[in-house]
Every structure is written in structure tokens, then in C-alpha cells.
CSV table of C-alpha atoms and ligand atoms in Angstrom, one decimal:
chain,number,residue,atom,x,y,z
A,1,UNK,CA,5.4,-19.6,37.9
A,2,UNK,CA,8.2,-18.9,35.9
A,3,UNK,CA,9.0,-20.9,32.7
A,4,UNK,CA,6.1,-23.6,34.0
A,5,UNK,CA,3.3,-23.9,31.0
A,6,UNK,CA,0.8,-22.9,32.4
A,7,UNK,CA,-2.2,-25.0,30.9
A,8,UNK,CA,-5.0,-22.8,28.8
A,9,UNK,CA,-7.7,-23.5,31.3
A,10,UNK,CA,-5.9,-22.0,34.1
A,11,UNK,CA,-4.9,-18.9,32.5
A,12,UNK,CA,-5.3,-16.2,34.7
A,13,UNK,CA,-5.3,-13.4,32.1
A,14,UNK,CA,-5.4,-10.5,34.8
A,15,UNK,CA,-2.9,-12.3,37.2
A,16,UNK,CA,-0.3,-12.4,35.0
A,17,UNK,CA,-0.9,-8.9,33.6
A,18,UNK,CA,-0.9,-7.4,37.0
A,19,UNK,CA,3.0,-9.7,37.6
A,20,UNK,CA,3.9,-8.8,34.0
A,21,UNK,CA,3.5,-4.7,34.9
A,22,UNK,CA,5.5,-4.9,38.2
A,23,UNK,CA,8.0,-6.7,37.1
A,24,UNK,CA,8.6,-4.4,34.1
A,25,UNK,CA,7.8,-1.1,36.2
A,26,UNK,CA,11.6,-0.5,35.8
A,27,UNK,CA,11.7,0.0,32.2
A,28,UNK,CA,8.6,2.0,32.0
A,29,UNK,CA,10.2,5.1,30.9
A,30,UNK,CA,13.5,3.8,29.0
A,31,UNK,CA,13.7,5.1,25.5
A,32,UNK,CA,12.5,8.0,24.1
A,33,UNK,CA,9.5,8.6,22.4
A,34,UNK,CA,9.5,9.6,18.4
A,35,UNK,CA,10.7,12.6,17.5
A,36,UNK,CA,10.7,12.7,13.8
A,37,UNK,CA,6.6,13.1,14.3
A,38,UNK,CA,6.7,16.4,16.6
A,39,UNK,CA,2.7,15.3,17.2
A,40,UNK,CA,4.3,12.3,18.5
A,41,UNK,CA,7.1,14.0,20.5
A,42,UNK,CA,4.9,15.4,23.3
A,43,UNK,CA,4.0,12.2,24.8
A,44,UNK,CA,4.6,10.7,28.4
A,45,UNK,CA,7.0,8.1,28.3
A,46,UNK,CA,6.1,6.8,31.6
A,47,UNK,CA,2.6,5.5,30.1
A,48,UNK,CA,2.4,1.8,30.1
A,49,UNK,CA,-0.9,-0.5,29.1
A,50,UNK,CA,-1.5,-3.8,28.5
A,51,UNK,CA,-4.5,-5.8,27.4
A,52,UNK,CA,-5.3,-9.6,26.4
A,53,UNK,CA,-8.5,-10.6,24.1
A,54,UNK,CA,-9.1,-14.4,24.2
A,55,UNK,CA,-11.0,-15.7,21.3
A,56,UNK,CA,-13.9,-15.4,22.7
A,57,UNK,CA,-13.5,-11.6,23.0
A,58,UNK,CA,-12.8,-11.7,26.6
A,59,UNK,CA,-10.2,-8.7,27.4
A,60,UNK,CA,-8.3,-7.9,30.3
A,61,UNK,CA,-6.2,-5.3,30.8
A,62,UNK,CA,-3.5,-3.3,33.2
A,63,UNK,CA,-2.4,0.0,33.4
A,64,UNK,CA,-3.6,2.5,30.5
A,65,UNK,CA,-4.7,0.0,28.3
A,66,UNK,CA,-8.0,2.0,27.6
A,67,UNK,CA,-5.8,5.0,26.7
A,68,UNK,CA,-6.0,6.3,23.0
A,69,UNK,CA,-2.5,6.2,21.5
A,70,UNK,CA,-1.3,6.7,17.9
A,71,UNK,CA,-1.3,3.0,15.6
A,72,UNK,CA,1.7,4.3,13.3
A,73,UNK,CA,2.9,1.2,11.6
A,74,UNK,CA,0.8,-1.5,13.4
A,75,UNK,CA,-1.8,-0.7,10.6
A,76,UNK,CA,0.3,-2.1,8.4
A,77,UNK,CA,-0.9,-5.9,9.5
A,78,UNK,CA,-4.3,-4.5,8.9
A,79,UNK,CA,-3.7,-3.1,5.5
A,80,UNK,CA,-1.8,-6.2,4.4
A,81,UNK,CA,-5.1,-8.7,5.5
A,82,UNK,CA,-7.5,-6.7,4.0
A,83,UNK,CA,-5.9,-6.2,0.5
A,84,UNK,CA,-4.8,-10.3,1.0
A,85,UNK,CA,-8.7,-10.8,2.0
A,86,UNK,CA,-9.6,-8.7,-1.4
A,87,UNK,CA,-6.9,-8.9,-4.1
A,88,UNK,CA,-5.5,-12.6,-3.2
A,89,UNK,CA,-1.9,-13.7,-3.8
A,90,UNK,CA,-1.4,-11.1,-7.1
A,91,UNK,CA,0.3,-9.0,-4.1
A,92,UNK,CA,3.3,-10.9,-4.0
A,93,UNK,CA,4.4,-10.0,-6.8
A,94,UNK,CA,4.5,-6.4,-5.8
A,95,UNK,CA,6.4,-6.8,-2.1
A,96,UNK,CA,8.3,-9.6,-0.8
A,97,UNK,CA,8.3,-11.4,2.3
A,98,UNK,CA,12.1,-11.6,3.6
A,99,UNK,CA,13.3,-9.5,6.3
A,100,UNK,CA,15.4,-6.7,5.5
A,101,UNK,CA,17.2,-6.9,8.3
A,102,UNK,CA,17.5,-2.6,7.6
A,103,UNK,CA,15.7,0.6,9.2
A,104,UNK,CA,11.8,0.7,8.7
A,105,UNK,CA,12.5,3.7,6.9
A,106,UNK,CA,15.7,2.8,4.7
A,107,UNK,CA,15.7,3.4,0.9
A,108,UNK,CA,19.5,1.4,0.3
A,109,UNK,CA,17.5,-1.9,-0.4
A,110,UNK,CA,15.1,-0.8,-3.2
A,111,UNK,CA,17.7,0.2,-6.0
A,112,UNK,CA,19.4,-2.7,-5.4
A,113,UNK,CA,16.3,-4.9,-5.6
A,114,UNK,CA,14.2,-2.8,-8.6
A,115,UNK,CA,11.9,-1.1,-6.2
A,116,UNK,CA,10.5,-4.2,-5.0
A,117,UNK,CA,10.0,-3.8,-1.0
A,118,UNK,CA,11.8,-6.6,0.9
A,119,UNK,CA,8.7,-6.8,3.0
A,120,UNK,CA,4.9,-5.6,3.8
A,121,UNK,CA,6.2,-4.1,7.1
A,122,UNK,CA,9.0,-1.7,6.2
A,123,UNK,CA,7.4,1.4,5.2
A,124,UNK,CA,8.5,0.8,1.6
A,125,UNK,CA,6.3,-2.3,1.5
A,126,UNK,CA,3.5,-0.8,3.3
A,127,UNK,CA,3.0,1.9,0.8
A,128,UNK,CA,2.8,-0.7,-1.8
A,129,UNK,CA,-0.1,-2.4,0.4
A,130,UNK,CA,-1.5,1.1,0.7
A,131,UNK,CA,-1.5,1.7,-3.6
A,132,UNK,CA,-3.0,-1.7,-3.9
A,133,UNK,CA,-5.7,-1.4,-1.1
A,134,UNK,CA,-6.7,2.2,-2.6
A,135,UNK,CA,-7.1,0.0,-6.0
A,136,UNK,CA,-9.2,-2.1,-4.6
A,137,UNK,CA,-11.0,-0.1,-2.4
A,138,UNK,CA,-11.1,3.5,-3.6
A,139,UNK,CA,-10.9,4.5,-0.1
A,140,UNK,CA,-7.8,2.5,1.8
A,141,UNK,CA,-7.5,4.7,5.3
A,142,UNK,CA,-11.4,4.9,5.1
A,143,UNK,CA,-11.4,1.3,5.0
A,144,UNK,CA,-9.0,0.8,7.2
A,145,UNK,CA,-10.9,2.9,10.0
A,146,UNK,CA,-14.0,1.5,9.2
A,147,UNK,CA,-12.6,-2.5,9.5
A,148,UNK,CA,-10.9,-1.6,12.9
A,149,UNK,CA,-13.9,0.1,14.4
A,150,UNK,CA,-16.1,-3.5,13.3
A,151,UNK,CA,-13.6,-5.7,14.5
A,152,UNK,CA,-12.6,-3.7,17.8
A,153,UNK,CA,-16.6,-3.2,18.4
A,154,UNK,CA,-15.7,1.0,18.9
A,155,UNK,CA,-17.5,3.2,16.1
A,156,UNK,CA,-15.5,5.7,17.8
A,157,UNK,CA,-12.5,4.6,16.4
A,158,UNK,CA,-10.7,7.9,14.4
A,159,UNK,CA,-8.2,9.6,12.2
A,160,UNK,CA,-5.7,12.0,14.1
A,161,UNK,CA,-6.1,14.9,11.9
A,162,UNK,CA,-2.7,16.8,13.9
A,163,UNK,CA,-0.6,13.7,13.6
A,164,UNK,CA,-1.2,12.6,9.9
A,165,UNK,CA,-0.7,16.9,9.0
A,166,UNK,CA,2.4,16.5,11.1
A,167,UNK,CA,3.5,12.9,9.6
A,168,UNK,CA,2.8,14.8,5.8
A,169,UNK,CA,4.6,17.6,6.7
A,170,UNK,CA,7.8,15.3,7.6
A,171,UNK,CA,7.1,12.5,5.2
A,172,UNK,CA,10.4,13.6,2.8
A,173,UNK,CA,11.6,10.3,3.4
A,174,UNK,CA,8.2,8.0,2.8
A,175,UNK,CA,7.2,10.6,-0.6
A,176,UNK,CA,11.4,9.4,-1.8
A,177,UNK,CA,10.3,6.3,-1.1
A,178,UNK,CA,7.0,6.1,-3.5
A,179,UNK,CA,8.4,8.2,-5.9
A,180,UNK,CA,11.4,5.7,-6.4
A,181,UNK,CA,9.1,2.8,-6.2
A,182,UNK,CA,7.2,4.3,-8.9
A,183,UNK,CA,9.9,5.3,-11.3
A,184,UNK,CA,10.0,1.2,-11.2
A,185,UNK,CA,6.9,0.8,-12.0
A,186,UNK,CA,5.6,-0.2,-8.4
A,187,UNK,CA,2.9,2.0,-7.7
A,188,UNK,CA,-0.3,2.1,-9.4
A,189,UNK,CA,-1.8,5.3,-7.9
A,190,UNK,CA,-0.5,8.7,-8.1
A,191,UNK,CA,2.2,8.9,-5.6
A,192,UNK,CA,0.3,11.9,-3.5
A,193,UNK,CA,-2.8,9.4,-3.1
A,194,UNK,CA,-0.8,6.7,-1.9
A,195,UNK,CA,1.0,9.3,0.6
A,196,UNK,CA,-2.4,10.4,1.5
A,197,UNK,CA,-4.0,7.4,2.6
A,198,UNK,CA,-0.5,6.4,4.3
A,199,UNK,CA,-0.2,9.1,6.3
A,200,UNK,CA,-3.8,9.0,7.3
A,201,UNK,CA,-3.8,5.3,7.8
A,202,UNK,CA,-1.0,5.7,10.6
A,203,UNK,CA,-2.9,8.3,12.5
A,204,UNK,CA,-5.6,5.7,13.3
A,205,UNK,CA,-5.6,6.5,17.5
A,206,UNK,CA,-7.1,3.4,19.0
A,207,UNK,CA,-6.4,1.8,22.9
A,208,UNK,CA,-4.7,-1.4,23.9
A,209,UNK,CA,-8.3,-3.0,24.5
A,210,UNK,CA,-9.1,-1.9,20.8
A,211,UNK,CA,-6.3,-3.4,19.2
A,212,UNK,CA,-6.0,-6.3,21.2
A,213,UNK,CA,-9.9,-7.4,19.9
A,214,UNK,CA,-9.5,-5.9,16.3
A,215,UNK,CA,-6.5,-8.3,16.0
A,216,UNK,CA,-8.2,-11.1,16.7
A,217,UNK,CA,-8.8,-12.6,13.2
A,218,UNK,CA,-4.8,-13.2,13.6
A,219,UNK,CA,-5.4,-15.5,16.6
A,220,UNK,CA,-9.1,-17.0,15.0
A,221,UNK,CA,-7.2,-17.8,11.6
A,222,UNK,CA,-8.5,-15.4,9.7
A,223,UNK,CA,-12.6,-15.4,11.4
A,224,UNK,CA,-13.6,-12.0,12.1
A,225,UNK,CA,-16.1,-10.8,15.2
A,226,UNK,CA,-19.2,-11.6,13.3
A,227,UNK,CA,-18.0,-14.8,12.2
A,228,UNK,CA,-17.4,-14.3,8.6
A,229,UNK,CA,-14.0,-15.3,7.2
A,230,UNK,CA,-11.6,-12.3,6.4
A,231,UNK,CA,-9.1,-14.5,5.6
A,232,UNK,CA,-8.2,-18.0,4.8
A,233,UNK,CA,-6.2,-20.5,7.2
A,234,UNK,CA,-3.4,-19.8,4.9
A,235,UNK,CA,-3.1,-16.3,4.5
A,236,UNK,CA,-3.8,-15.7,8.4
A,237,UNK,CA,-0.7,-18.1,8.7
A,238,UNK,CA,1.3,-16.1,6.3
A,239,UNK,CA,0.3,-13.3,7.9
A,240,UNK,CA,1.3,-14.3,11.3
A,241,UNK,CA,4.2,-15.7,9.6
A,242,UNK,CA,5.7,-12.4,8.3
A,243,UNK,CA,5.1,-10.4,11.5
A,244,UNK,CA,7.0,-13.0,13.2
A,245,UNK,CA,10.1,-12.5,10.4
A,246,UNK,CA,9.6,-9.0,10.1
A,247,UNK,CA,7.3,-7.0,12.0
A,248,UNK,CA,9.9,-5.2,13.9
A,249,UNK,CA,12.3,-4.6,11.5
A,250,UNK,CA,15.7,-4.5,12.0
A,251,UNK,CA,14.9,-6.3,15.9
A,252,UNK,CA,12.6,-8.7,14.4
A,253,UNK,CA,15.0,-11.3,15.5
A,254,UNK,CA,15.6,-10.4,18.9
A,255,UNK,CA,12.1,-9.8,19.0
A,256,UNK,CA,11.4,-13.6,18.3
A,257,UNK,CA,13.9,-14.9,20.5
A,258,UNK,CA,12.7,-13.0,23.4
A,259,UNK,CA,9.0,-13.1,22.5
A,260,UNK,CA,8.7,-15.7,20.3
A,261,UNK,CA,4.9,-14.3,18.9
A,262,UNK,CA,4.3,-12.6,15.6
A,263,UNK,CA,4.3,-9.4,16.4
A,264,UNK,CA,4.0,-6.0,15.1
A,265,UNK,CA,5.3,-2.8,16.9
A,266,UNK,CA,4.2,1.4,15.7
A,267,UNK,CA,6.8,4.3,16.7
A,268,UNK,CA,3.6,5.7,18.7
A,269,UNK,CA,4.8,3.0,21.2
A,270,UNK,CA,2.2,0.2,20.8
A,271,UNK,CA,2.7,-3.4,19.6
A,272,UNK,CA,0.5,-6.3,18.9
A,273,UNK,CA,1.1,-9.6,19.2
A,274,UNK,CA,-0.6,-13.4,18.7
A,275,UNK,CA,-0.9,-16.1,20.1
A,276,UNK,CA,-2.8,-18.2,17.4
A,277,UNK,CA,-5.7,-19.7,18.6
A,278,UNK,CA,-5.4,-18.7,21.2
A,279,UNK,CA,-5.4,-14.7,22.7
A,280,UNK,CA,-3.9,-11.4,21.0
A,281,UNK,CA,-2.1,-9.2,23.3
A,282,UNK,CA,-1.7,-5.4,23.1
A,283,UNK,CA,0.9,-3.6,24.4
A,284,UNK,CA,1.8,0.5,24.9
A,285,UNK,CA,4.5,2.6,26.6
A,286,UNK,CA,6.0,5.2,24.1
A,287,UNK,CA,9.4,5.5,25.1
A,288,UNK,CA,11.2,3.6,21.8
A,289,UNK,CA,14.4,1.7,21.4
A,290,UNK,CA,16.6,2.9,18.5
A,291,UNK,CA,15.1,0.5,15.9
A,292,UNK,CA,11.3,1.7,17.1
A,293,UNK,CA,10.5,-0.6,19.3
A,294,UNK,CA,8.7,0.4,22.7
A,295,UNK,CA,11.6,-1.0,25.2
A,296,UNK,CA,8.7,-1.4,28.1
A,297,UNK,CA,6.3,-3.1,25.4
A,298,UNK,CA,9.1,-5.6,24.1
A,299,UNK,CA,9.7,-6.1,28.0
A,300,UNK,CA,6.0,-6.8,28.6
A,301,UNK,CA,5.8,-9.2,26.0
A,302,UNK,CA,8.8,-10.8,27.0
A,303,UNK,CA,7.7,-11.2,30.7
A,304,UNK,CA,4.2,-12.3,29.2
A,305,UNK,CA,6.0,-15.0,27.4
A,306,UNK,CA,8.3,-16.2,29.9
A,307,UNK,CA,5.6,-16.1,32.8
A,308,UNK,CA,3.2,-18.4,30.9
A,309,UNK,CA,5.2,-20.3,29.0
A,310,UNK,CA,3.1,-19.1,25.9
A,311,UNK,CA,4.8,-18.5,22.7
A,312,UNK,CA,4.5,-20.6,19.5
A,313,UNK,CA,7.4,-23.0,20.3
B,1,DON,O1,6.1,6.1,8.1
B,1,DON,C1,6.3,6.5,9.2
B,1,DON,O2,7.4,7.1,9.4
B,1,DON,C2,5.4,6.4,10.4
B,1,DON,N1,4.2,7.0,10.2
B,1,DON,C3,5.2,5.0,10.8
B,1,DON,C4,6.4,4.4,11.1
B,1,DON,C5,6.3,3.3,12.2
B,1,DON,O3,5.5,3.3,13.0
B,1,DON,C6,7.5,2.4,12.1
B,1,DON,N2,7.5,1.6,13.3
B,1,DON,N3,8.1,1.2,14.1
């Protein structure tokens, strides 16, 4: 089947999840998992799940794709679609949409560029999506939970109250980051709040089958479960857009030549990915490459693409 498009209406979703795991069995395990979190530390790098959601809400999965793991940065596409969905295009001129081609984590690009983030998916940008959803909102990680328990159809969708303590209690590095961004004037809540809500936010525990469906606005072009429009055709393009550029950092373009989805990967070991209109895929095996990448889920997505002959080129 390799490398042969496969056409839509044959798509055996479970088939080729069941050929993608085998054939990536031996790089379940590779990496290591985060160990700047210790709540993230402890986990089993041997775990591996997969799940697809078609459009029509169909899912599939292999593997422990109904296991709960931590969302860490994948929340960051959420964040950055609902304050699009509420606040509109003033965002841009808060975070830009280039990759930084640097460390999710790195602080060397915001002096030279007056504390504007390259991008919404570094951590630097995210906590400007954070201080301008809690604008909006009042509430962002209580937002945040209560759009990805609607959209994944689980109300029991939750916070991690161990890891977002643990992620405060190490989050020197994201608290530099705000405070510099708001000694340029790029932060309109108090730092704390913004840290808060960040912190929080990334502690959202959800499975591969949750993910997979609460992304699917990304492959629907912005239409959420119940129909409504989240988004419009052009921000769930831009959207899609920027994960492709830069939703895994410093790999993002490896990550497109191998996958060649938008994508967006979390140090807890999950990524998501799109295929616009037609399935999202959610992937999750916590062993981590050195940029924070899940080496098995990059693998997975790899195989997934190269099976089907899916991707958007
Ligand atoms: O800000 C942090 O350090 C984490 N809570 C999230 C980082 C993350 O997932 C980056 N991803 N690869």
C-alpha cells in the first residue's frame, strides 16, 4: 500500500492504524519523557496510542488511545482559535506568525524583537494568547476546559491539579518570559494571572480519542460539533497554517517534510495533526526527542502519511 493514494472512500481508518503501530513498535520507547515537569517524569515511555476522527465524528483508534495523558502545549492551538474566534485579527499585532526556528522555551529572540513572540506556539507566544483570552474571557483555562469537553463530547474532561502545581513550581523560565514581555508592554494582565491560567491550561489531561474529535473544527474549517462556526474559513486556514510552520518548534521543518500535516506536539508526549476536510489524527507515546517531540508519535504520523498517501501535498 505504500506511497499508493489511497482514495477517501476506501479508507480503512483501523487498518492502517493497526500497520501504522506495528510498523512503529520499534520506536515505542525511544526518547525520554519530560523531566523538567517531575509530574511528567514518572511516565511509561513504552505507552503508544493512536486515534483518527473523520468529519463526521467517526473515531478509530489503536493502542492506548483512550488513555488520559497530559495536553502541555497542544492547548496552545485551542487557545489561539478561541481568542481568534473572540478577539479577531487585533491579535496579530501582539504575536507573530514566523517560525523561530529556536527552543519552545527560549527567551534570546524577544529582546531582539521588543518582546513580540515570533509565534503563537512557542511558549512566549502562547502566554500572549493566554493574557488576551483571560481579557476576553475572564476565565481562559476555564474556558479552555469547558470548549474541549463540548467539542470532544467528555464533560469529564479536567485540570491536573499535581501537574499544573508541579509546572508552577518549575515555571522560572515561562514567569522570565511574561515578566520580560511585560516590561515591553505585551501583557495586559498581571503577569501571575497570565502564569496561572498557563499553567493550568497545560494540565488539561484528555485521551487520543478526545483530542482527535475536539480538533475537529481544524479539519471542518472552523464548524464545531454542534454546527455553529468557531471560526471562519480563513482563520481555520491560518490556523492550520501556523501549526504547519511552527507547531513543533525548532523540528517544525522536519516535521513537515516527514508528515507534511499541520501539526501540533505537547512535552506530555501527544500530538495532533489535520488533515483538512478531511480526519484529525491524535497521537501519544511520551518518550520525547530533544526538541519535544514524541519520537514514536512523529513516527506514527510519518507512517500514517506515507501509508495513505494523505498529507496536504
Ligand atoms: O510551558 C511549558 O514548559 C509546558 N507546560 C508546555 C511545554 C510544551 O508542551 C512544549 N512542547 N513541546
Amino acid at each position: 500500500m505504500e506511497n499508493e493514494a489511497v482514495t477517501r472512500a476506501a479508507l480503512d481508518y483501523q487498518g492502517i492504524l493497526e500497520q501504522v503501530a506495528a510498523d512503529v513498535a520499534p520506536q515505542i520507547g525511544g526518547g525520554r519523557p519530560a523531566e523538567y515537569i517531575p509530574a511528567l517524569a514518572s511516565v511509561d515511555p513504552r505507552r503508544f496510542g493512536m486515534a483518527v476522527a473523520d468529519i463526521d465524528g467517526q473515531v478509530h483508534g489503536v493502542g492506548d488511545w483512550r488513555e488520559p495523558f497530559s495536553a502541555q502545549s497542544i492547548t496552545k492551538v485551542f487557545t489561539l482559535a478561541l481568542t481568534l474566534a473572540r478577539g479577531g485579527e487585533e491579535l496579530w499585532a501582539h504575536v507573530g506568525r514566523e517560525p523561530s526556528g529556536n527552543p519552545f522555551n527560549s527567551l534570546v529572540q524577544l529582546e531582539q524583537e521588543q518582546g513580540i513572540p515570533r509565534n503563537p506556539f512557542i511558549n512566549a507566544g502562547a502566554l500572549v494568547v493566554t493574557d488576551h483570552l483571560q481579557g476576553l474571557t475572564g476565565d481562559a483555562s476555564s474556558e479552555l476546559l469547558e470548549f474541549l469537553r463540548e467539542e470532544s463530547g467528555n464533560p469529564g474532561l479536567a485540570f491536573d491539579q499535581e501537574v499544573a502545581e508541579s509546572e508552577a513550581a518549575h515555571g522560572d523560565r515561562n514567569a522570565a518570559l511574561a515578566h520580560f514581555m511585560a516590561a515591553y508592554g505585551n501583557m495586559r494582565n498581571p503577569v501571575p494571572t497570565v502564569l496561572h491560567h498557563y499553567f493550568w491550561q497545560c494540565s488539561i489531561t484528555l485521551s487520543c480519542a478526545d483530542l482527535a474529535t475536539a480538533g475537529l473544527f481544524l479539519a471542518r474549517h472552523g464548524v464545531r460539533a454542534d454546527s455553529s462556526r468557531l471560526l471562519t474559513l480563513s482563520e481555520a486556514k491560518r490556523i492550520n497554517a501556523v501549526m504547519l510552520t511552527c507547531g513543533t518548534y525548532d523540528a517544525a521543518g522536519d516535521f513537515a517534510y516527514r508528515v507534511g500535516l499541520p501539526g501540533k506536539s505537547g512535552v506530555g508526549g501527544g500530538i495532533i495533526a489535520v488533515i483538512p476536510g478531511l480526519c484529525t489524527l491524535a497521537v501519544w507515546s511520551p518518550g520525547l526527542d530533544s526538541r519535544g517531540n514524541s519520537v514514536a508519535g512523529v513516527a506514527a504520523l510519518d507512517r500514517f502519511t506515507t501509508l495513505t498517501g494523505l498529507s496536504v501535498f
